[in-house]
Amino acid sequence: MKKRRHLLSILALSLFTCAAIDAQTKKSPNIIILLSDDTGWGDLGPYGGGEARGAATPNIDRMANEGMQFWSFYGQPSCTPGRAALITGRIPNRSGMTTVAFPGDGGGLPKAEWTLASLLKRKNYNTFFAGKWHLGEEDYSMPIAQGFDVMKNVTLYHLNAYTYTDPDWNADMPDDIRATWVKGTKGALEGEAGKPYREVRKIDGKVIPFLDQYTEEESIKWLKENAKKDKPFFMEISFAKNHQPNLPHPDYVGKSAGKNKYADCIVELDSRIGRIMDEVRNLGIAENTLVIYTVDNGTWQDVYPDCGYTPFRGTKGTDREGGSRIPTLAWWPGKIKANSKNSDILGTLDFMATFAALSGQELPTVDREGKPTIFDSYDMSPVLFGTGKSKRNMWLYFTEDELAPGAIRIGKFKAVFNLRGDDGAHTGGLAVDANLGWKGPASYVATVPQIFDLWADPQERYDLFMNNFTEKTWFLPTVQNILADFVKTYEKYPPSPLQSQMYPGPITINDYIMMKNVQEKLKATTTAKRSGGG
């Protein structure tokens, strides 16, 4: 009898041990997003840059060699919408985050929005954010109000906004205007969820070179503290590089072969990413940690030579490929095949559905205030693990005020309606585009879009809509049907009000008269309905 009880005890212990091992094996993965700013497609070694452009990127090269490199991956055309799409899994006009906010504008990411962090909190993740946020300055829009447990070295604006009040940069700014900007500009912030945030330092041109150092240090410190805890963790580490002005840390001045500020900043970015990756390896958590490197938007070429390189037509701020196609890598030893390449249509919008799947949950059907919500996100897991193709077969391109897209890619074909950026200063006799970017006006085609085959012509040089050797006029009705279905989603899920609004230019007298006529007609219709007339 004793022997039997002993055997049963051993069996129970074995079952318990197996269950514990199985639970540990199935633990939701740690997830780290490494996000850089305005970095050009061709700046990094895996995309033809690195040493070839005078700025070696050995750590990013290693990440690509050990993981997956994407060739048709998209962000949005500028910083705020790029970050909003990444963190919400929704096209930016759904959240109202379509334009870049300035210091003192207020507003921000609506509190009703789901974010990657708030989604993962439902599965008991520890969450951390460091670096550039750029999604508003109201309390409800801060990282610690949007699902992050901790935020460190958070900056709220585009990098050059911190030079406005610096006399070394703008000595001619009138004192009264300088005082207004100083009052409205928050410096670097930190805080914990449920507590007021703190300003830890003011930022000017002299502080900018050190911002990524602080982001790296705070990130590695938190990583060490949370790596071996029972809970999985999510980190978004958002570097200031390579947004203009590119001011390298003193340790990296002159360290690039190119011997210029932008190249030095690329070397610095690579080094900081390398140290975070090394920490993941050294902590022994690599086999259960997904790391994604990506960028918010296409490169900002308006500020040449303080900018990156893209081989594509257009720049940040346009619906051309150069505005939204971004370098992206995914790394997960033992799960993602080393040195793999993928050309499926994917984008930062797809992180939401992917992280939901990896953490074992469905996407919410209502927002955080209980109202119906919709996501524009597809699960990338089959692509990452080599078990299937992307379910996404199209990409919609939006500039800051487009409710319907200014361009659409379906498979290999792309229809372009918004020609913005095509009329700037040409960069040379063989230039395929202009360098005006988002300083240029939106200019829409009169009757039909331009149509390009992105496989044969990724630089969008040869319009195939109608010419003497081929004709793609059949593509227009296809596009129109898809866009009509898309616009219908606004009926059930209306877009949010814009969170910031820049002056769009003068209102003409005709505009005013037309607006007044519309208001009078609406008022008459409302009055008729109230009196039972309609």
Coordinates of C-alpha atoms in Angstrom, one line a residue:
M1 CA 0.0 0.0 0.0
K2 CA 2.8 2.4 0.9
K3 CA 4.6 1.5 -2.3
R4 CA 1.4 2.3 -4.3
R5 CA 1.0 5.7 -2.5
H6 CA 4.6 6.5 -3.2
L7 CA 4.1 5.7 -6.9
L8 CA 1.0 7.9 -7.0
S9 CA 2.9 10.7 -5.4
I10 CA 5.6 10.4 -8.0
L11 CA 3.0 10.4 -10.8
A12 CA 1.2 13.4 -9.3
L13 CA 4.6 15.3 -9.0
S14 CA 5.5 14.4 -12.6
L15 CA 2.1 15.6 -13.9
F16 CA 2.5 18.8 -11.9
T17 CA 6.0 19.3 -13.3
C18 CA 4.9 18.7 -16.8
A19 CA 2.0 21.1 -16.5
A20 CA 4.4 23.7 -15.1
I21 CA 6.8 23.2 -17.9
D22 CA 3.9 23.3 -20.5
A23 CA 2.6 26.5 -19.0
Q24 CA 6.1 28.0 -19.1
T25 CA 6.5 26.9 -22.7
K26 CA 3.2 28.5 -23.7
K27 CA 3.8 31.7 -21.8
S28 CA 2.9 34.8 -23.9
P29 CA 6.1 36.2 -25.5
N30 CA 7.8 39.3 -24.4
I31 CA 7.5 42.0 -27.1
I32 CA 9.9 44.9 -27.8
I33 CA 9.3 47.5 -30.5
L34 CA 12.4 49.5 -31.5
L35 CA 11.1 52.6 -33.3
S36 CA 13.3 55.2 -35.0
D37 CA 12.1 58.5 -36.5
D38 CA 12.3 59.5 -40.2
T39 CA 15.1 57.0 -40.9
G40 CA 15.5 56.5 -44.6
W41 CA 14.8 53.2 -46.4
G42 CA 18.3 53.2 -47.9
D43 CA 20.1 54.3 -44.7
L44 CA 20.5 50.8 -43.2
G45 CA 22.8 48.0 -44.2
P46 CA 20.1 45.4 -45.0
Y47 CA 18.5 47.9 -47.5
G48 CA 21.6 48.8 -49.3
G49 CA 22.9 51.5 -47.0
G50 CA 25.2 51.0 -44.0
E51 CA 28.8 50.9 -45.1
A52 CA 27.7 51.6 -48.7
R53 CA 26.5 55.0 -47.6
G54 CA 29.2 55.8 -45.1
A55 CA 27.4 54.8 -41.9
A56 CA 28.0 51.2 -40.9
T57 CA 25.1 49.4 -39.1
P58 CA 26.5 46.1 -37.9
N59 CA 23.9 45.6 -35.2
I60 CA 20.9 46.2 -37.5
D61 CA 22.7 44.0 -40.1
R62 CA 23.0 41.2 -37.5
M63 CA 19.3 41.5 -36.6
A64 CA 18.3 41.1 -40.2
N65 CA 20.7 38.1 -40.6
E66 CA 19.2 36.5 -37.5
G67 CA 15.5 37.4 -38.3
M68 CA 13.1 38.5 -41.0
Q69 CA 13.4 41.5 -43.3
F70 CA 10.3 43.0 -44.9
W71 CA 10.3 44.6 -48.4
S72 CA 6.7 45.9 -48.7
F73 CA 6.1 47.2 -45.2
Y74 CA 4.3 50.5 -44.6
G75 CA 3.9 53.2 -42.0
Q76 CA 2.1 56.5 -42.5
P77 CA 3.4 59.7 -44.3
S78 CA 4.3 61.6 -41.1
C79 CA 5.2 61.3 -37.4
T80 CA 1.9 61.6 -35.4
P81 CA -0.3 59.5 -37.8
G82 CA 2.5 57.0 -38.1
R83 CA 2.7 56.5 -34.3
A84 CA -1.1 56.5 -33.9
A85 CA -1.5 53.8 -36.6
L86 CA 1.2 51.7 -35.0
I87 CA -0.1 51.9 -31.5
T88 CA -3.9 51.6 -32.2
G89 CA -4.1 49.3 -35.3
R90 CA -6.4 51.9 -36.9
I91 CA -6.0 54.3 -39.8
P92 CA -5.1 57.7 -38.2
N93 CA -8.4 59.5 -39.1
R94 CA -10.3 57.0 -37.0
S95 CA -8.6 58.4 -33.9
G96 CA -8.3 61.9 -35.1
M97 CA -4.5 61.7 -35.0
T98 CA -3.8 62.9 -38.6
T99 CA -1.7 66.0 -38.1
V100 CA 1.4 67.0 -36.2
A101 CA 0.7 68.9 -33.0
F102 CA 2.8 71.8 -31.8
P103 CA 3.6 72.7 -28.2
G104 CA 0.6 74.2 -26.5
D105 CA -1.9 72.7 -28.9
G106 CA -3.4 70.4 -26.3
G107 CA -5.4 67.4 -27.4
G108 CA -4.0 64.0 -28.1
L109 CA -4.8 60.3 -28.5
P110 CA -8.4 59.9 -27.3
K111 CA -8.8 58.0 -24.0
A112 CA -11.3 55.6 -25.7
E113 CA -8.7 54.2 -28.0
W114 CA -7.2 50.8 -27.5
T115 CA -3.4 50.7 -27.7
L116 CA -1.0 47.9 -27.9
A117 CA -0.2 48.5 -24.3
S118 CA -3.8 48.5 -23.0
L119 CA -4.6 45.4 -25.1
L120 CA -1.6 43.5 -23.6
K121 CA -2.5 44.7 -20.1
R122 CA -5.6 42.5 -20.4
K123 CA -3.2 39.5 -20.5
N124 CA -1.3 40.7 -17.5
Y125 CA 1.7 42.2 -19.3
N126 CA 4.1 44.6 -17.6
T127 CA 4.4 47.6 -20.0
F128 CA 7.0 50.3 -20.6
F129 CA 7.5 53.3 -22.9
A130 CA 10.5 55.5 -23.4
G131 CA 11.4 58.2 -25.9
K132 CA 9.4 60.2 -28.4
W133 CA 5.6 59.9 -28.0
H134 CA 4.2 62.7 -30.2
L135 CA 0.5 61.7 -29.5
G136 CA -0.6 64.7 -27.6
E137 CA 0.1 66.5 -24.4
E138 CA -3.2 66.2 -22.4
D139 CA -3.2 64.0 -19.3
Y140 CA -5.5 61.4 -21.0
S141 CA -3.2 61.0 -23.9
M142 CA 0.0 60.3 -22.0
P143 CA 1.6 56.8 -22.2
I144 CA 0.7 56.1 -18.6
A145 CA -2.9 56.8 -19.3
Q146 CA -2.8 54.6 -22.4
G147 CA -1.8 51.3 -21.0
F148 CA 1.8 51.8 -20.1
D149 CA 2.8 51.1 -16.4
V150 CA 5.9 53.3 -16.7
M151 CA 7.1 56.0 -19.0
K152 CA 10.7 57.4 -19.1
N153 CA 12.4 60.3 -21.0
V154 CA 9.1 61.0 -22.9
T155 CA 9.2 63.8 -25.5
L156 CA 5.9 65.0 -26.8
Y157 CA 6.8 66.9 -30.0
H158 CA 8.8 66.8 -33.2
L159 CA 12.5 67.2 -32.3
N160 CA 13.1 70.6 -33.8
A161 CA 10.2 72.1 -31.7
Y162 CA 12.7 72.0 -28.8
T163 CA 14.9 74.5 -30.6
Y164 CA 12.3 77.2 -31.0
T165 CA 13.0 79.0 -27.8
D166 CA 16.8 78.3 -27.8
P167 CA 18.6 81.6 -28.4
D168 CA 21.4 79.7 -30.1
W169 CA 18.9 78.6 -32.8
N170 CA 16.4 81.5 -32.9
A171 CA 18.0 84.7 -31.5
D172 CA 15.6 86.8 -33.5
M173 CA 12.4 85.4 -31.8
P174 CA 10.6 88.3 -30.1
D175 CA 10.6 88.1 -26.3
D176 CA 6.9 87.9 -25.9
I177 CA 6.6 85.1 -28.5
R178 CA 9.5 83.3 -26.8
A179 CA 7.8 83.5 -23.4
T180 CA 4.6 82.0 -24.9
W181 CA 6.5 79.1 -26.4
V182 CA 8.4 78.5 -23.2
K183 CA 5.2 78.3 -21.2
G184 CA 3.5 75.9 -23.6
T185 CA 6.4 73.5 -24.2
K186 CA 6.8 70.5 -21.9
G187 CA 10.3 69.0 -21.4
A188 CA 11.2 65.4 -20.9
L189 CA 8.6 63.6 -18.8
E190 CA 8.5 60.4 -16.7
G191 CA 5.8 58.8 -14.6
E192 CA 3.9 55.7 -13.4
A193 CA 0.3 54.7 -14.2
G194 CA -2.2 56.2 -11.7
K195 CA 0.1 59.0 -10.6
P196 CA 0.9 62.5 -12.0
Y197 CA 3.7 62.6 -14.4
R198 CA 6.9 64.6 -13.7
E199 CA 9.0 66.9 -15.9
V200 CA 12.6 65.7 -15.4
R201 CA 14.5 68.1 -17.7
K202 CA 14.0 71.0 -20.1
I203 CA 15.1 70.4 -23.6
D204 CA 17.0 72.7 -26.0
G205 CA 19.6 72.4 -28.7
K206 CA 22.2 71.4 -26.1
V207 CA 20.1 68.6 -24.7
I208 CA 19.0 67.1 -28.0
P209 CA 22.2 65.1 -28.6
F210 CA 21.7 63.2 -25.3
L211 CA 18.0 62.2 -25.7
D212 CA 18.7 58.8 -27.1
Q213 CA 21.3 58.1 -24.4
Y214 CA 18.7 58.7 -21.8
T215 CA 16.2 56.5 -23.6
E216 CA 18.7 53.7 -23.9
E217 CA 19.7 53.9 -20.3
E218 CA 16.2 53.9 -18.9
S219 CA 15.1 51.1 -21.2
I220 CA 18.0 48.8 -20.3
K221 CA 17.4 49.5 -16.6
W222 CA 13.7 48.6 -16.8
L223 CA 14.5 45.5 -19.0
K224 CA 16.9 44.2 -16.4
E225 CA 14.3 44.6 -13.6
N226 CA 11.5 42.9 -15.5
A227 CA 13.2 40.3 -17.7
K228 CA 12.9 37.4 -15.1
K229 CA 9.5 38.3 -13.6
D230 CA 6.6 35.8 -14.0
K231 CA 4.7 38.3 -16.2
P232 CA 5.5 38.8 -19.9
F233 CA 6.5 42.4 -20.8
F234 CA 5.9 44.8 -23.6
M235 CA 8.4 47.7 -24.3
E236 CA 8.1 50.4 -26.9
I237 CA 11.5 52.2 -27.2
S238 CA 11.2 55.2 -29.4
F239 CA 14.4 56.9 -30.5
A240 CA 14.8 60.6 -31.5
K241 CA 17.1 59.6 -34.4
N242 CA 16.8 60.5 -37.3
H243 CA 14.5 63.4 -37.0
Q244 CA 15.9 66.8 -38.0
P245 CA 18.0 68.4 -36.5
N246 CA 20.3 65.4 -36.4
L247 CA 22.7 66.2 -33.6
P248 CA 24.8 63.2 -32.7
H249 CA 25.9 62.4 -29.1
P250 CA 29.4 63.7 -28.5
D251 CA 30.7 60.1 -28.4
Y252 CA 29.6 59.7 -32.0
V253 CA 30.7 62.9 -33.6
G254 CA 32.9 62.1 -36.6
K255 CA 32.5 58.3 -36.0
S256 CA 30.9 57.6 -39.3
A257 CA 32.9 57.1 -42.5
G258 CA 30.7 59.8 -44.0
K259 CA 31.9 62.3 -41.4
N260 CA 28.5 64.2 -41.4
K261 CA 25.9 64.7 -38.8
Y262 CA 23.3 62.4 -40.3
A263 CA 25.7 59.5 -40.9
D264 CA 27.0 59.9 -37.3
C265 CA 23.5 59.7 -36.1
I266 CA 22.9 56.5 -38.0
V267 CA 26.0 55.0 -36.4
E268 CA 24.7 56.1 -33.0
L269 CA 21.2 54.7 -33.6
D270 CA 22.7 51.3 -34.6
S271 CA 24.9 51.2 -31.5
R272 CA 22.0 51.9 -29.1
I273 CA 19.9 49.2 -30.8
G274 CA 22.8 46.9 -30.5
R275 CA 23.2 47.4 -26.8
I276 CA 19.5 46.7 -26.2
M277 CA 19.7 43.5 -28.4
D278 CA 22.8 42.4 -26.5
E279 CA 21.0 42.8 -23.2
V280 CA 18.1 40.6 -24.4
R281 CA 20.6 38.0 -25.4
N282 CA 22.6 38.2 -22.2
L283 CA 19.5 38.0 -20.0
G284 CA 18.7 34.6 -21.5
I285 CA 15.2 35.7 -22.7
A286 CA 15.8 35.7 -26.4
E287 CA 13.8 32.5 -27.1
N288 CA 10.7 34.0 -25.7
T289 CA 11.1 37.6 -27.0
L290 CA 9.9 39.1 -30.2
V291 CA 11.8 42.2 -31.2
I292 CA 10.6 44.4 -34.1
Y293 CA 12.6 47.3 -35.5
T294 CA 10.5 49.8 -37.6
V295 CA 10.1 53.5 -38.5
D296 CA 7.1 55.8 -38.2
N297 CA 7.1 57.2 -41.8
G298 CA 9.1 57.6 -45.0
T299 CA 12.2 59.8 -44.9
W300 CA 12.0 63.6 -44.6
Q301 CA 13.9 64.8 -47.6
D302 CA 12.7 68.4 -47.5
V303 CA 15.6 69.2 -45.2
Y304 CA 18.4 67.8 -47.4
P305 CA 21.3 67.3 -46.6
D306 CA 20.1 66.6 -43.0
C307 CA 18.0 63.7 -44.1
G308 CA 18.0 60.1 -45.1
Y309 CA 17.7 58.3 -48.4
T310 CA 14.9 56.5 -50.2
P311 CA 15.0 55.0 -53.7
F312 CA 11.3 55.6 -54.0
R313 CA 9.4 58.4 -55.5
G314 CA 8.1 61.0 -53.1
T315 CA 9.0 61.8 -49.5
K316 CA 7.5 62.0 -46.1
G317 CA 4.2 63.9 -46.4
T318 CA 3.2 62.4 -49.8
D319 CA 1.1 59.4 -50.9
R320 CA 4.0 58.2 -53.0
E321 CA 6.0 55.1 -51.9
G322 CA 8.7 57.3 -50.4
G323 CA 6.2 58.7 -48.0
S324 CA 5.1 55.5 -46.4
R325 CA 7.3 52.5 -47.3
I326 CA 9.6 51.8 -44.4
P327 CA 12.4 49.4 -43.4
T328 CA 11.2 46.8 -40.9
L329 CA 12.8 43.8 -39.3
A330 CA 11.5 41.1 -36.9
W331 CA 13.7 38.9 -34.7
W332 CA 12.7 35.9 -32.5
P333 CA 15.3 33.1 -32.3
G334 CA 13.8 29.7 -32.8
K335 CA 10.5 31.1 -34.0
I336 CA 11.4 33.3 -36.9
K337 CA 13.6 31.7 -39.5
A338 CA 17.1 33.4 -39.7
N339 CA 17.9 35.5 -42.8
S340 CA 14.4 35.3 -44.2
K341 CA 12.8 37.8 -46.5
N342 CA 9.2 38.7 -47.0
S343 CA 7.5 40.9 -49.7
D344 CA 3.9 40.6 -48.6
I345 CA 2.0 43.8 -48.1
L346 CA 2.1 44.5 -44.4
G347 CA 2.4 47.6 -42.1
T348 CA 2.6 48.9 -38.6
L349 CA -1.2 48.8 -38.5
D350 CA -0.9 45.0 -38.3
F351 CA 0.9 45.0 -34.9
M352 CA -2.4 45.2 -33.1
A353 CA -3.9 42.0 -34.5
T354 CA -0.6 40.2 -34.3
F355 CA 0.0 41.0 -30.7
A356 CA -3.6 40.0 -29.9
A357 CA -3.0 36.6 -31.5
L358 CA 0.4 36.1 -29.7
S359 CA -1.1 36.9 -26.4
G360 CA -4.1 34.6 -26.9
Q361 CA -7.0 37.1 -27.3
E362 CA -9.4 38.5 -29.8
L363 CA -9.5 42.1 -30.9
P364 CA -12.1 44.1 -29.0
T365 CA -15.4 45.0 -30.7
V366 CA -16.0 48.0 -28.5
D367 CA -13.6 50.8 -27.5
R368 CA -12.5 51.6 -23.9
E369 CA -15.7 53.6 -23.4
G370 CA -18.0 50.8 -24.7
K371 CA -18.8 52.1 -28.2
P372 CA -18.4 50.0 -31.3
T373 CA -14.9 50.1 -32.8
I374 CA -13.1 48.7 -35.8
F375 CA -9.5 47.9 -36.5
D376 CA -7.6 48.0 -39.8
S377 CA -5.2 45.3 -38.6
Y378 CA -4.2 41.8 -39.9
D379 CA -2.5 39.1 -37.9
M380 CA 1.1 38.8 -39.2
S381 CA 1.9 35.6 -37.2
P382 CA 1.7 33.2 -40.3
V383 CA 4.2 35.4 -42.1
L384 CA 6.5 35.6 -39.1
F385 CA 6.5 31.8 -38.5
G386 CA 6.5 30.8 -42.1
T387 CA 3.2 29.1 -42.0
G388 CA 1.2 31.2 -44.4
K389 CA 0.9 34.4 -46.4
S390 CA -0.4 37.8 -45.3
K391 CA -4.2 38.2 -45.5
R392 CA -3.7 41.8 -46.4
N393 CA -3.7 42.4 -50.1
M394 CA -3.9 46.2 -50.2
W395 CA -2.7 49.3 -48.6
L396 CA -4.5 52.7 -48.3
Y397 CA -2.4 55.8 -48.3
F398 CA -3.5 59.0 -46.4
T399 CA -2.0 62.4 -46.1
E400 CA -3.1 64.5 -43.1
D401 CA -6.5 65.7 -44.3
E402 CA -7.7 62.8 -46.5
L403 CA -10.8 61.0 -45.3
A404 CA -10.7 58.8 -48.4
P405 CA -7.2 57.6 -49.4
G406 CA -5.1 59.6 -51.8
A407 CA -3.7 56.4 -53.2
I408 CA -4.4 52.7 -53.0
R409 CA -2.2 49.6 -53.6
I410 CA -3.9 46.4 -54.6
G411 CA -1.5 43.5 -55.1
K412 CA 1.3 44.8 -57.4
F413 CA -0.8 47.7 -58.8
K414 CA -1.1 51.2 -57.3
A415 CA -3.6 54.0 -58.2
V416 CA -2.5 57.5 -57.2
F417 CA -5.0 60.3 -57.0
N418 CA -3.0 62.9 -54.9
L419 CA 0.0 64.1 -56.9
R420 CA 1.4 66.2 -54.0
G421 CA 5.2 66.7 -54.1
D422 CA 5.5 66.3 -57.8
D423 CA 6.1 70.0 -58.5
G424 CA 9.0 70.8 -56.3
A425 CA 12.7 71.6 -57.0
H426 CA 14.0 68.7 -59.0
T427 CA 17.1 67.0 -57.6
G428 CA 18.9 66.5 -60.9
G429 CA 18.6 65.7 -64.6
L430 CA 17.6 62.1 -63.9
A431 CA 15.5 62.8 -60.8
V432 CA 12.3 60.8 -60.7
D433 CA 10.6 63.1 -58.2
A434 CA 10.6 66.5 -56.6
N435 CA 11.9 67.4 -53.2
L436 CA 9.0 69.5 -52.0
G437 CA 7.4 66.8 -49.8
W438 CA 4.8 68.0 -47.5
K439 CA 5.6 71.7 -48.2
G440 CA 3.8 71.1 -51.4
P441 CA 0.0 71.5 -52.0
A442 CA -2.3 68.5 -52.4
S443 CA -3.0 68.2 -56.2
Y444 CA -5.6 65.8 -57.3
V445 CA -5.9 64.2 -60.7
A446 CA -8.7 65.7 -62.8
T447 CA -10.4 62.6 -64.1
V448 CA -8.5 59.4 -63.6
P449 CA -5.6 58.3 -61.3
Q450 CA -2.1 57.4 -62.3
I451 CA -1.6 53.6 -62.2
F452 CA 1.7 51.9 -61.6
D453 CA 3.0 48.4 -61.5
L454 CA 5.1 48.5 -58.3
W455 CA 6.8 45.2 -59.1
A456 CA 8.1 46.4 -62.5
D457 CA 8.2 50.1 -61.6
P458 CA 8.7 50.6 -57.8
Q459 CA 9.7 54.3 -58.5
E460 CA 6.3 55.1 -60.0
R461 CA 7.7 56.5 -63.2
Y462 CA 5.5 54.9 -65.9
D463 CA 1.7 55.6 -65.7
L464 CA -0.1 52.6 -67.2
F465 CA -3.6 53.9 -67.1
M466 CA -3.7 54.3 -70.9
N467 CA -0.9 54.4 -73.4
N468 CA 0.2 52.9 -76.7
F469 CA 1.6 49.6 -75.3
T470 CA -0.8 48.6 -72.5
E471 CA -3.9 49.8 -70.8
K472 CA -5.0 49.3 -67.2
T473 CA -8.3 51.2 -67.3
W474 CA -10.0 48.1 -65.9
F475 CA -8.2 48.8 -62.6
L476 CA -10.2 52.0 -62.0
P477 CA -13.7 50.4 -61.4
T478 CA -11.9 47.8 -59.1
V479 CA -10.5 50.7 -57.1
Q480 CA -13.7 52.6 -57.0
N481 CA -15.6 49.5 -55.6
I482 CA -13.1 48.9 -52.9
L483 CA -13.0 52.6 -51.9
A484 CA -16.8 52.7 -51.8
D485 CA -16.9 49.7 -49.4
F486 CA -14.2 51.3 -47.3
V487 CA -15.9 54.7 -47.0
K488 CA -19.1 52.9 -45.8
T489 CA -17.2 51.9 -42.6
Y490 CA -17.4 55.6 -41.5
E491 CA -21.2 55.2 -41.3
K492 CA -21.0 52.7 -38.4
Y493 CA -17.6 53.9 -37.1
P494 CA -17.3 57.7 -37.6
P495 CA -13.8 59.2 -37.6
S496 CA -12.8 61.1 -34.4
P497 CA -12.5 64.9 -34.4
L498 CA -9.0 66.1 -35.3
Q499 CA -6.8 66.3 -32.3
S500 CA -4.8 69.3 -33.7
Q501 CA -5.6 71.7 -36.5
M502 CA -3.2 73.9 -38.3
Y503 CA -4.2 76.9 -40.3
P504 CA -5.3 75.6 -43.7
G505 CA -5.1 78.9 -45.5
P506 CA -7.5 81.7 -46.1
I507 CA -11.2 81.2 -46.6
T508 CA -12.4 83.0 -49.7
I509 CA -15.6 85.1 -50.0
N510 CA -17.1 82.4 -52.2
D511 CA -16.3 79.7 -49.6
Y512 CA -18.0 81.8 -46.9
I513 CA -21.1 82.4 -49.1
M514 CA -21.3 78.7 -49.9
M515 CA -20.8 77.7 -46.3
K516 CA -23.6 80.2 -45.2
N517 CA -26.0 78.8 -47.9
V518 CA -25.4 75.2 -46.6
Q519 CA -26.0 76.3 -43.0
E520 CA -29.2 78.0 -44.0
K521 CA -30.4 74.9 -45.9
L522 CA -29.6 72.7 -43.0
K523 CA -31.4 75.0 -40.6
A524 CA -34.4 75.1 -42.9
T525 CA -34.5 71.3 -43.1
T526 CA -34.2 71.0 -39.3
T527 CA -37.0 73.5 -38.8
A528 CA -39.2 71.6 -41.2
K529 CA -38.7 68.3 -39.5
R530 CA -39.5 69.8 -36.1
S531 CA -42.8 71.2 -37.4
G532 CA -43.7 67.8 -38.9
G533 CA -43.0 68.8 -42.5
G534 CA -40.5 66.1 -43.3

